[in-house]
Amino acid sequence: MALIAVAGSSGAPGATTTALALMSTWPLEPGYRVILAECDPDGGDVVVGALAGRTPGGYGMRNLALAARTNQLSDAFWRQLIDLSETEAQDRLLLPGLTDPAQASSMQYAWNPLTDLLLGIEHTTPSHDVIADLGRHGGTGPSSALVRRADLVLVVVRSTLRGVYLAEPRVRALVEDLEAHGTGQDALQLLVVRSGPYSAGEVADRLGVPVLAELPDDPRAAAVLSDGDDAGRRFPRSDLMRHAASAADRVRAQVTRRRVRLAPRSANPPAHPASAASNQERISHAG
Ligand SMILES: Nc1ncnc2c1ncn2[C@@H]1O[C@H](COP(=O)(O)OP(=O)(O)O)[C@@H](O)[C@H]1O
Ligand SMILES: [Mg+2]
């Protein structure tokens, strides 16, 4: 259904944790999957964070640069995914990020075809939604297509003076780029992590961008996602996960609203090319 970009800024506001919480609670009807793609040029940390190194390394974004140069991106892509779903469904998947910021330069020519691919897989069977974690610096320069073509760009910001102050240049740059080259400033919304004195309304006023949803300050649940702490029985019902589930619903509703608004009036119904083979068989490292 969608490509959703999640952007952080300096000061570790919680972009990766929020992206993972959204992915884990993403509402999935049968025949749908969601992928968290770690598109942070500074490197991904889910494999050593949430997964605490429990999955084999070696998979992920760093293998896609060469594949893109040799026109083998779409085959290579499915082999890099790790299954994070808790059922047999293989419907919550991770594309691990770079393991060293030095690899970012090799991705320069891969971002455009990768964005094409991420946008195109909503039309495969099953259909895929993609949540792209852009980190502090991603979605600019060579990877700006991820922002310009996303259905929604969500900036995670903490409601502290420091959080808002550090988010300001990031938000400004994203707004300018969306206005000049993307789908417009209204693609941008905030996810506010409540951890300071400012209300969501004050944060929105200061940054000039609306708040789509608020997330609680919930260090215990956040550490499950950021550092692989033991989830425990209460984790799925934690404050963070309950709010993430309602944020995920709002994200989906907002994507639908924007698509309706941006759709050309005379457009024919979108074509849904049937994929020749189910992607299910192509994810060799899931599980
Ligand atoms: N909603 C939250 N409540 C409390 N702590 C959080 C929350 N989200 C993230 N954190 C914590 O903030 C720190 C940075 O999170 P992370 O997701 O890695 O940030 P980023 O990806 O923006 O650098 C981690 O220690 C994480 O556990
Ligand atoms: Mg991060």
PDB file of N, CA and C in Angstrom, residues 95-189:
ATOM      1  N   LEU A  95      14.874  -5.466   6.373  1.00  0.00           N
ATOM      2  CA  LEU A  95      16.041  -5.340   5.502  1.00  0.00           C
ATOM      3  C   LEU A  95      17.110  -4.656   6.344  1.00  0.00           C
ATOM      4  N   PRO A  96      18.083  -5.421   6.863  1.00  0.00           N
ATOM      5  CA  PRO A  96      19.082  -4.806   7.730  1.00  0.00           C
ATOM      6  C   PRO A  96      19.876  -3.726   6.990  1.00  0.00           C
ATOM      7  N   GLY A  97      20.306  -2.741   7.758  1.00  0.00           N
ATOM      8  CA  GLY A  97      21.000  -1.603   7.155  1.00  0.00           C
ATOM      9  C   GLY A  97      22.485  -1.846   6.956  1.00  0.00           C
ATOM     10  N   LEU A  98      23.152  -0.804   6.524  1.00  0.00           N
ATOM     11  CA  LEU A  98      24.601  -0.864   6.346  1.00  0.00           C
ATOM     12  C   LEU A  98      25.247  -1.176   7.696  1.00  0.00           C
ATOM     13  N   THR A  99      26.423  -1.799   7.648  1.00  0.00           N
ATOM     14  CA  THR A  99      27.089  -2.134   8.911  1.00  0.00           C
ATOM     15  C   THR A  99      28.233  -1.171   9.208  1.00  0.00           C
ATOM     16  N   ASP A 100      28.464  -0.236   8.282  1.00  0.00           N
ATOM     17  CA  ASP A 100      29.556   0.718   8.461  1.00  0.00           C
ATOM     18  C   ASP A 100      29.214   1.944   7.604  1.00  0.00           C
ATOM     19  N   PRO A 101      29.263   3.146   8.182  1.00  0.00           N
ATOM     20  CA  PRO A 101      28.941   4.334   7.380  1.00  0.00           C
ATOM     21  C   PRO A 101      29.817   4.453   6.138  1.00  0.00           C
ATOM     22  N   ALA A 102      31.001   3.825   6.171  1.00  0.00           N
ATOM     23  CA  ALA A 102      31.891   3.886   5.004  1.00  0.00           C
ATOM     24  C   ALA A 102      31.258   3.212   3.785  1.00  0.00           C
ATOM     25  N   GLN A 103      30.272   2.337   4.023  1.00  0.00           N
ATOM     26  CA  GLN A 103      29.610   1.657   2.885  1.00  0.00           C
ATOM     27  C   GLN A 103      28.629   2.580   2.157  1.00  0.00           C
ATOM     28  N   ALA A 104      28.306   3.719   2.788  1.00  0.00           N
ATOM     29  CA  ALA A 104      27.254   4.573   2.213  1.00  0.00           C
ATOM     30  C   ALA A 104      27.611   5.051   0.809  1.00  0.00           C
ATOM     31  N   SER A 105      28.893   5.323   0.570  1.00  0.00           N
ATOM     32  CA  SER A 105      29.257   5.854  -0.753  1.00  0.00           C
ATOM     33  C   SER A 105      28.977   4.824  -1.852  1.00  0.00           C
ATOM     34  N   SER A 106      29.087   3.533  -1.509  1.00  0.00           N
ATOM     35  CA  SER A 106      28.839   2.506  -2.540  1.00  0.00           C
ATOM     36  C   SER A 106      27.348   2.427  -2.889  1.00  0.00           C
ATOM     37  N   MET A 107      26.505   3.027  -2.040  1.00  0.00           N
ATOM     38  CA  MET A 107      25.052   2.964  -2.276  1.00  0.00           C
ATOM     39  C   MET A 107      24.570   4.084  -3.196  1.00  0.00           C
ATOM     40  N   GLN A 108      25.470   5.002  -3.516  1.00  0.00           N
ATOM     41  CA  GLN A 108      25.087   6.214  -4.239  1.00  0.00           C
ATOM     42  C   GLN A 108      24.130   5.964  -5.417  1.00  0.00           C
ATOM     43  N   TYR A 109      24.464   4.972  -6.229  1.00  0.00           N
ATOM     44  CA  TYR A 109      23.639   4.721  -7.420  1.00  0.00           C
ATOM     45  C   TYR A 109      22.550   3.670  -7.165  1.00  0.00           C
ATOM     46  N   ALA A 110      22.527   3.166  -5.943  1.00  0.00           N
ATOM     47  CA  ALA A 110      21.532   2.122  -5.638  1.00  0.00           C
ATOM     48  C   ALA A 110      20.228   2.715  -5.113  1.00  0.00           C
ATOM     49  N   TRP A 111      20.281   3.944  -4.553  1.00  0.00           N
ATOM     50  CA  TRP A 111      19.083   4.469  -3.887  1.00  0.00           C
ATOM     51  C   TRP A 111      17.908   4.646  -4.854  1.00  0.00           C
ATOM     52  N   ASN A 112      18.181   5.133  -6.040  1.00  0.00           N
ATOM     53  CA  ASN A 112      17.055   5.345  -6.972  1.00  0.00           C
ATOM     54  C   ASN A 112      16.380   4.040  -7.378  1.00  0.00           C
ATOM     55  N   PRO A 113      17.160   3.054  -7.879  1.00  0.00           N
ATOM     56  CA  PRO A 113      16.485   1.788  -8.210  1.00  0.00           C
ATOM     57  C   PRO A 113      15.883   1.105  -6.985  1.00  0.00           C
ATOM     58  N   LEU A 114      16.507   1.286  -5.826  1.00  0.00           N
ATOM     59  CA  LEU A 114      15.933   0.667  -4.621  1.00  0.00           C
ATOM     60  C   LEU A 114      14.597   1.334  -4.273  1.00  0.00           C
ATOM     61  N   THR A 115      14.525   2.643  -4.427  1.00  0.00           N
ATOM     62  CA  THR A 115      13.250   3.333  -4.166  1.00  0.00           C
ATOM     63  C   THR A 115      12.178   2.839  -5.134  1.00  0.00           C
ATOM     64  N   ASP A 116      12.555   2.689  -6.410  1.00  0.00           N
ATOM     65  CA  ASP A 116      11.604   2.116  -7.392  1.00  0.00           C
ATOM     66  C   ASP A 116      11.087   0.773  -6.909  1.00  0.00           C
ATOM     67  N   LEU A 117      12.045  -0.050  -6.444  1.00  0.00           N
ATOM     68  CA  LEU A 117      11.668  -1.396  -6.012  1.00  0.00           C
ATOM     69  C   LEU A 117      10.737  -1.332  -4.796  1.00  0.00           C
ATOM     70  N   LEU A 118      11.093  -0.502  -3.824  1.00  0.00           N
ATOM     71  CA  LEU A 118      10.285  -0.415  -2.598  1.00  0.00           C
ATOM     72  C   LEU A 118       8.876   0.087  -2.896  1.00  0.00           C
ATOM     73  N   LEU A 119       8.762   0.972  -3.878  1.00  0.00           N
ATOM     74  CA  LEU A 119       7.436   1.468  -4.248  1.00  0.00           C
ATOM     75  C   LEU A 119       6.667   0.427  -5.047  1.00  0.00           C
ATOM     76  N   GLY A 120       7.401  -0.368  -5.821  1.00  0.00           N
ATOM     77  CA  GLY A 120       6.734  -1.319  -6.725  1.00  0.00           C
ATOM     78  C   GLY A 120       6.182  -2.539  -6.019  1.00  0.00           C
ATOM     79  N   ILE A 121       6.743  -2.882  -4.845  1.00  0.00           N
ATOM     80  CA  ILE A 121       6.345  -4.168  -4.260  1.00  0.00           C
ATOM     81  C   ILE A 121       4.992  -4.119  -3.563  1.00  0.00           C
ATOM     82  N   GLU A 122       4.337  -2.976  -3.598  1.00  0.00           N
ATOM     83  CA  GLU A 122       2.943  -3.017  -3.140  1.00  0.00           C
ATOM     84  C   GLU A 122       2.077  -3.734  -4.184  1.00  0.00           C
ATOM     85  N   HIS A 123       2.587  -3.847  -5.393  1.00  0.00           N
ATOM     86  CA  HIS A 123       1.814  -4.501  -6.444  1.00  0.00           C
ATOM     87  C   HIS A 123       2.177  -5.966  -6.632  1.00  0.00           C
ATOM     88  N   THR A 124       3.087  -6.483  -5.799  1.00  0.00           N
ATOM     89  CA  THR A 124       3.414  -7.901  -5.911  1.00  0.00           C
ATOM     90  C   THR A 124       2.389  -8.705  -5.111  1.00  0.00           C
ATOM     91  N   THR A 125       2.486  -9.991  -5.213  1.00  0.00           N
ATOM     92  CA  THR A 125       1.621 -10.855  -4.407  1.00  0.00           C
ATOM     93  C   THR A 125       2.528 -11.682  -3.505  1.00  0.00           C
ATOM     94  N   PRO A 126       2.466 -11.542  -2.181  1.00  0.00           N
ATOM     95  CA  PRO A 126       1.612 -10.607  -1.453  1.00  0.00           C
ATOM     96  C   PRO A 126       2.076  -9.163  -1.638  1.00  0.00           C
ATOM     97  N   SER A 127       1.213  -8.254  -1.215  1.00  0.00           N
ATOM     98  CA  SER A 127       1.510  -6.822  -1.315  1.00  0.00           C
ATOM     99  C   SER A 127       2.339  -6.375  -0.104  1.00  0.00           C
ATOM    100  N   HIS A 128       3.302  -5.492  -0.344  1.00  0.00           N
ATOM    101  CA  HIS A 128       4.190  -5.061   0.743  1.00  0.00           C
ATOM    102  C   HIS A 128       4.066  -3.565   1.026  1.00  0.00           C
ATOM    103  N   ASP A 129       3.907  -3.231   2.290  1.00  0.00           N
ATOM    104  CA  ASP A 129       4.113  -1.857   2.741  1.00  0.00           C
ATOM    105  C   ASP A 129       5.552  -1.774   3.229  1.00  0.00           C
ATOM    106  N   VAL A 130       6.157  -0.601   3.058  1.00  0.00           N
ATOM    107  CA  VAL A 130       7.552  -0.441   3.479  1.00  0.00           C
ATOM    108  C   VAL A 130       7.679   0.743   4.423  1.00  0.00           C
ATOM    109  N   ILE A 131       8.324   0.502   5.549  1.00  0.00           N
ATOM    110  CA  ILE A 131       8.674   1.578   6.470  1.00  0.00           C
ATOM    111  C   ILE A 131      10.193   1.734   6.369  1.00  0.00           C
ATOM    112  N   ALA A 132      10.640   2.895   5.906  1.00  0.00           N
ATOM    113  CA  ALA A 132      12.078   3.111   5.696  1.00  0.00           C
ATOM    114  C   ALA A 132      12.621   3.986   6.821  1.00  0.00           C
ATOM    115  N   ASP A 133      13.563   3.452   7.575  1.00  0.00           N
ATOM    116  CA  ASP A 133      14.217   4.233   8.637  1.00  0.00           C
ATOM    117  C   ASP A 133      15.366   5.016   7.993  1.00  0.00           C
ATOM    118  N   LEU A 134      15.211   6.351   7.952  1.00  0.00           N
ATOM    119  CA  LEU A 134      16.212   7.199   7.289  1.00  0.00           C
ATOM    120  C   LEU A 134      17.321   7.655   8.225  1.00  0.00           C
ATOM    121  N   GLY A 135      17.140   7.423   9.535  1.00  0.00           N
ATOM    122  CA  GLY A 135      18.149   7.903  10.482  1.00  0.00           C
ATOM    123  C   GLY A 135      18.237   9.424  10.495  1.00  0.00           C
ATOM    124  N   ARG A 136      19.369   9.934  10.962  1.00  0.00           N
ATOM    125  CA  ARG A 136      19.527  11.390  11.101  1.00  0.00           C
ATOM    126  C   ARG A 136      19.785  12.088   9.790  1.00  0.00           C
ATOM    127  N   HIS A 137      20.483  11.400   8.881  1.00  0.00           N
ATOM    128  CA  HIS A 137      20.943  12.063   7.665  1.00  0.00           C
ATOM    129  C   HIS A 137      20.357  11.503   6.383  1.00  0.00           C
ATOM    130  N   GLY A 138      19.642  10.395   6.478  1.00  0.00           N
ATOM    131  CA  GLY A 138      19.147   9.742   5.269  1.00  0.00           C
ATOM    132  C   GLY A 138      18.018  10.524   4.613  1.00  0.00           C
ATOM    133  N   GLY A 139      17.779  10.191   3.344  1.00  0.00           N
ATOM    134  CA  GLY A 139      16.724  10.878   2.602  1.00  0.00           C
ATOM    135  C   GLY A 139      17.186  12.193   2.041  1.00  0.00           C
ATOM    136  N   THR A 140      18.497  12.428   2.092  1.00  0.00           N
ATOM    137  CA  THR A 140      19.066  13.640   1.487  1.00  0.00           C
ATOM    138  C   THR A 140      20.097  13.199   0.453  1.00  0.00           C
ATOM    139  N   GLY A 141      20.546  14.120  -0.378  1.00  0.00           N
ATOM    140  CA  GLY A 141      21.576  13.784  -1.372  1.00  0.00           C
ATOM    141  C   GLY A 141      21.157  12.587  -2.201  1.00  0.00           C
ATOM    142  N   PRO A 142      22.044  11.584  -2.320  1.00  0.00           N
ATOM    143  CA  PRO A 142      21.742  10.461  -3.218  1.00  0.00           C
ATOM    144  C   PRO A 142      20.497   9.672  -2.834  1.00  0.00           C
ATOM    145  N   SER A 143      20.109   9.713  -1.549  1.00  0.00           N
ATOM    146  CA  SER A 143      18.927   8.935  -1.157  1.00  0.00           C
ATOM    147  C   SER A 143      17.674   9.805  -1.032  1.00  0.00           C
ATOM    148  N   SER A 144      17.691  10.995  -1.650  1.00  0.00           N
ATOM    149  CA  SER A 144      16.531  11.887  -1.485  1.00  0.00           C
ATOM    150  C   SER A 144      15.258  11.344  -2.137  1.00  0.00           C
ATOM    151  N   ALA A 145      15.406  10.401  -3.078  1.00  0.00           N
ATOM    152  CA  ALA A 145      14.198   9.820  -3.687  1.00  0.00           C
ATOM    153  C   ALA A 145      13.296   9.186  -2.633  1.00  0.00           C
ATOM    154  N   LEU A 146      13.905   8.666  -1.569  1.00  0.00           N
ATOM    155  CA  LEU A 146      13.101   8.028  -0.514  1.00  0.00           C
ATOM    156  C   LEU A 146      12.139   9.013   0.133  1.00  0.00           C
ATOM    157  N   VAL A 147      12.553  10.272   0.221  1.00  0.00           N
ATOM    158  CA  VAL A 147      11.693  11.312   0.788  1.00  0.00           C
ATOM    159  C   VAL A 147      10.734  11.846  -0.274  1.00  0.00           C
ATOM    160  N   ARG A 148      11.291  12.141  -1.447  1.00  0.00           N
ATOM    161  CA  ARG A 148      10.481  12.785  -2.490  1.00  0.00           C
ATOM    162  C   ARG A 148       9.339  11.905  -2.959  1.00  0.00           C
ATOM    163  N   ARG A 149       9.514  10.597  -2.908  1.00  0.00           N
ATOM    164  CA  ARG A 149       8.498   9.708  -3.455  1.00  0.00           C
ATOM    165  C   ARG A 149       7.706   8.948  -2.391  1.00  0.00           C
ATOM    166  N   ALA A 150       8.044   9.211  -1.133  1.00  0.00           N
ATOM    167  CA  ALA A 150       7.325   8.519  -0.057  1.00  0.00           C
ATOM    168  C   ALA A 150       5.877   8.989   0.003  1.00  0.00           C
ATOM    169  N   ASP A 151       5.003   8.113   0.458  1.00  0.00           N
ATOM    170  CA  ASP A 151       3.611   8.516   0.703  1.00  0.00           C
ATOM    171  C   ASP A 151       3.536   9.457   1.887  1.00  0.00           C
ATOM    172  N   LEU A 152       4.412   9.217   2.845  1.00  0.00           N
ATOM    173  CA  LEU A 152       4.395  10.009   4.065  1.00  0.00           C
ATOM    174  C   LEU A 152       5.817  10.034   4.622  1.00  0.00           C
ATOM    175  N   VAL A 153       6.232  11.198   5.119  1.00  0.00           N
ATOM    176  CA  VAL A 153       7.535  11.318   5.779  1.00  0.00           C
ATOM    177  C   VAL A 153       7.263  11.723   7.221  1.00  0.00           C
ATOM    178  N   LEU A 154       7.706  10.903   8.152  1.00  0.00           N
ATOM    179  CA  LEU A 154       7.416  11.155   9.565  1.00  0.00           C
ATOM    180  C   LEU A 154       8.706  11.498  10.290  1.00  0.00           C
ATOM    181  N   VAL A 155       8.751  12.667  10.894  1.00  0.00           N
ATOM    182  CA  VAL A 155       9.936  13.035  11.670  1.00  0.00           C
ATOM    183  C   VAL A 155       9.652  12.734  13.139  1.00  0.00           C
ATOM    184  N   VAL A 156      10.521  11.932  13.732  1.00  0.00           N
ATOM    185  CA  VAL A 156      10.379  11.612  15.158  1.00  0.00           C
ATOM    186  C   VAL A 156      11.094  12.691  15.951  1.00  0.00           C
ATOM    187  N   VAL A 157      10.354  13.283  16.889  1.00  0.00           N
ATOM    188  CA  VAL A 157      10.943  14.378  17.653  1.00  0.00           C
ATOM    189  C   VAL A 157      10.551  14.227  19.114  1.00  0.00           C
ATOM    190  N   ARG A 158      11.487  14.525  19.987  1.00  0.00           N
ATOM    191  CA  ARG A 158      11.182  14.499  21.432  1.00  0.00           C
ATOM    192  C   ARG A 158      10.698  15.866  21.863  1.00  0.00           C
ATOM    193  N   SER A 159       9.759  15.873  22.804  1.00  0.00           N
ATOM    194  CA  SER A 159       9.145  17.150  23.183  1.00  0.00           C
ATOM    195  C   SER A 159       9.953  17.884  24.254  1.00  0.00           C
ATOM    196  N   THR A 160      11.274  17.867  24.072  1.00  0.00           N
ATOM    197  CA  THR A 160      12.156  18.643  24.944  1.00  0.00           C
ATOM    198  C   THR A 160      12.692  19.820  24.134  1.00  0.00           C
ATOM    199  N   LEU A 161      13.263  20.804  24.834  1.00  0.00           N
ATOM    200  CA  LEU A 161      13.866  21.934  24.122  1.00  0.00           C
ATOM    201  C   LEU A 161      14.961  21.424  23.186  1.00  0.00           C
ATOM    202  N   ARG A 162      15.796  20.531  23.711  1.00  0.00           N
ATOM    203  CA  ARG A 162      16.891  19.982  22.908  1.00  0.00           C
ATOM    204  C   ARG A 162      16.353  19.223  21.694  1.00  0.00           C
ATOM    205  N   GLY A 163      15.333  18.408  21.935  1.00  0.00           N
ATOM    206  CA  GLY A 163      14.760  17.608  20.853  1.00  0.00           C
ATOM    207  C   GLY A 163      14.212  18.482  19.740  1.00  0.00           C
ATOM    208  N   VAL A 164      13.447  19.500  20.125  1.00  0.00           N
ATOM    209  CA  VAL A 164      12.816  20.365  19.116  1.00  0.00           C
ATOM    210  C   VAL A 164      13.885  21.185  18.402  1.00  0.00           C
ATOM    211  N   TYR A 165      14.824  21.690  19.176  1.00  0.00           N
ATOM    212  CA  TYR A 165      15.899  22.512  18.603  1.00  0.00           C
ATOM    213  C   TYR A 165      16.702  21.704  17.574  1.00  0.00           C
ATOM    214  N   LEU A 166      17.038  20.463  17.924  1.00  0.00           N
ATOM    215  CA  LEU A 166      17.844  19.647  17.009  1.00  0.00           C
ATOM    216  C   LEU A 166      17.031  19.166  15.805  1.00  0.00           C
ATOM    217  N   ALA A 167      15.718  19.075  15.971  1.00  0.00           N
ATOM    218  CA  ALA A 167      14.874  18.615  14.851  1.00  0.00           C
ATOM    219  C   ALA A 167      14.644  19.726  13.825  1.00  0.00           C
ATOM    220  N   GLU A 168      14.795  20.968  14.266  1.00  0.00           N
ATOM    221  CA  GLU A 168      14.414  22.097  13.408  1.00  0.00           C
ATOM    222  C   GLU A 168      15.121  22.118  12.044  1.00  0.00           C
ATOM    223  N   PRO A 169      16.454  22.019  12.006  1.00  0.00           N
ATOM    224  CA  PRO A 169      17.098  22.039  10.679  1.00  0.00           C
ATOM    225  C   PRO A 169      16.727  20.833   9.823  1.00  0.00           C
ATOM    226  N   ARG A 170      16.518  19.687  10.467  1.00  0.00           N
ATOM    227  CA  ARG A 170      16.129  18.474   9.725  1.00  0.00           C
ATOM    228  C   ARG A 170      14.755  18.696   9.078  1.00  0.00           C
ATOM    229  N   VAL A 171      13.820  19.221   9.872  1.00  0.00           N
ATOM    230  CA  VAL A 171      12.469  19.465   9.359  1.00  0.00           C
ATOM    231  C   VAL A 171      12.516  20.495   8.232  1.00  0.00           C
ATOM    232  N   ARG A 172      13.274  21.574   8.445  1.00  0.00           N
ATOM    233  CA  ARG A 172      13.340  22.634   7.435  1.00  0.00           C
ATOM    234  C   ARG A 172      13.865  22.074   6.110  1.00  0.00           C
ATOM    235  N   ALA A 173      14.932  21.276   6.178  1.00  0.00           N
ATOM    236  CA  ALA A 173      15.520  20.723   4.949  1.00  0.00           C
ATOM    237  C   ALA A 173      14.521  19.794   4.246  1.00  0.00           C
ATOM    238  N   LEU A 174      13.798  19.003   5.022  1.00  0.00           N
ATOM    239  CA  LEU A 174      12.822  18.083   4.420  1.00  0.00           C
ATOM    240  C   LEU A 174      11.675  18.854   3.774  1.00  0.00           C
ATOM    241  N   VAL A 175      11.202  19.894   4.460  1.00  0.00           N
ATOM    242  CA  VAL A 175      10.110  20.709   3.905  1.00  0.00           C
ATOM    243  C   VAL A 175      10.546  21.323   2.579  1.00  0.00           C
ATOM    244  N   GLU A 176      11.754  21.911   2.574  1.00  0.00           N
ATOM    245  CA  GLU A 176      12.230  22.560   1.338  1.00  0.00           C
ATOM    246  C   GLU A 176      12.330  21.557   0.202  1.00  0.00           C
ATOM    247  N   ASP A 177      12.859  20.383   0.503  1.00  0.00           N
ATOM    248  CA  ASP A 177      13.031  19.388  -0.552  1.00  0.00           C
ATOM    249  C   ASP A 177      11.675  18.866  -1.055  1.00  0.00           C
ATOM    250  N   LEU A 178      10.754  18.641  -0.126  1.00  0.00           N
ATOM    251  CA  LEU A 178       9.424  18.153  -0.542  1.00  0.00           C
ATOM    252  C   LEU A 178       8.683  19.184  -1.376  1.00  0.00           C
ATOM    253  N   GLU A 179       8.858  20.452  -1.010  1.00  0.00           N
ATOM    254  CA  GLU A 179       8.199  21.521  -1.775  1.00  0.00           C
ATOM    255  C   GLU A 179       8.804  21.656  -3.165  1.00  0.00           C
ATOM    256  N   ALA A 180      10.142  21.596  -3.240  1.00  0.00           N
ATOM    257  CA  ALA A 180      10.820  21.833  -4.524  1.00  0.00           C
ATOM    258  C   ALA A 180      10.789  20.605  -5.436  1.00  0.00           C
ATOM    259  N   HIS A 181      10.923  19.410  -4.854  1.00  0.00           N
ATOM    260  CA  HIS A 181      11.111  18.225  -5.708  1.00  0.00           C
ATOM    261  C   HIS A 181      10.191  17.056  -5.375  1.00  0.00           C
ATOM    262  N   GLY A 182       9.444  17.176  -4.295  1.00  0.00           N
ATOM    263  CA  GLY A 182       8.663  16.020  -3.848  1.00  0.00           C
ATOM    264  C   GLY A 182       7.185  16.213  -4.063  1.00  0.00           C
ATOM    265  N   THR A 183       6.415  15.608  -3.164  1.00  0.00           N
ATOM    266  CA  THR A 183       4.962  15.648  -3.336  1.00  0.00           C
ATOM    267  C   THR A 183       4.323  16.741  -2.490  1.00  0.00           C
ATOM    268  N   GLY A 184       5.143  17.650  -1.972  1.00  0.00           N
ATOM    269  CA  GLY A 184       4.608  18.782  -1.211  1.00  0.00           C
ATOM    270  C   GLY A 184       4.806  18.620   0.281  1.00  0.00           C
ATOM    271  N   GLN A 185       4.781  19.769   0.943  1.00  0.00           N
ATOM    272  CA  GLN A 185       5.069  19.801   2.382  1.00  0.00           C
ATOM    273  C   GLN A 185       4.089  18.957   3.194  1.00  0.00           C
ATOM    274  N   ASP A 186       2.874  18.771   2.677  1.00  0.00           N
ATOM    275  CA  ASP A 186       1.910  18.031   3.494  1.00  0.00           C
ATOM    276  C   ASP A 186       2.214  16.535   3.560  1.00  0.00           C
ATOM    277  N   ALA A 187       3.297  16.109   2.887  1.00  0.00           N
ATOM    278  CA  ALA A 187       3.751  14.723   3.069  1.00  0.00           C
ATOM    279  C   ALA A 187       4.426  14.560   4.430  1.00  0.00           C
ATOM    280  N   LEU A 188       4.767  15.692   5.043  1.00  0.00           N
ATOM    281  CA  LEU A 188       5.558  15.642   6.280  1.00  0.00           C
ATOM    282  C   LEU A 188       4.679  15.796   7.513  1.00  0.00           C
ATOM    283  N   GLN A 189       4.847  14.891   8.469  1.00  0.00           N
ATOM    284  CA  GLN A 189       4.142  15.013   9.746  1.00  0.00           C
ATOM    285  C   GLN A 189       5.092  14.585  10.857  1.00  0.00           C
TER     286      GLN A 189
END
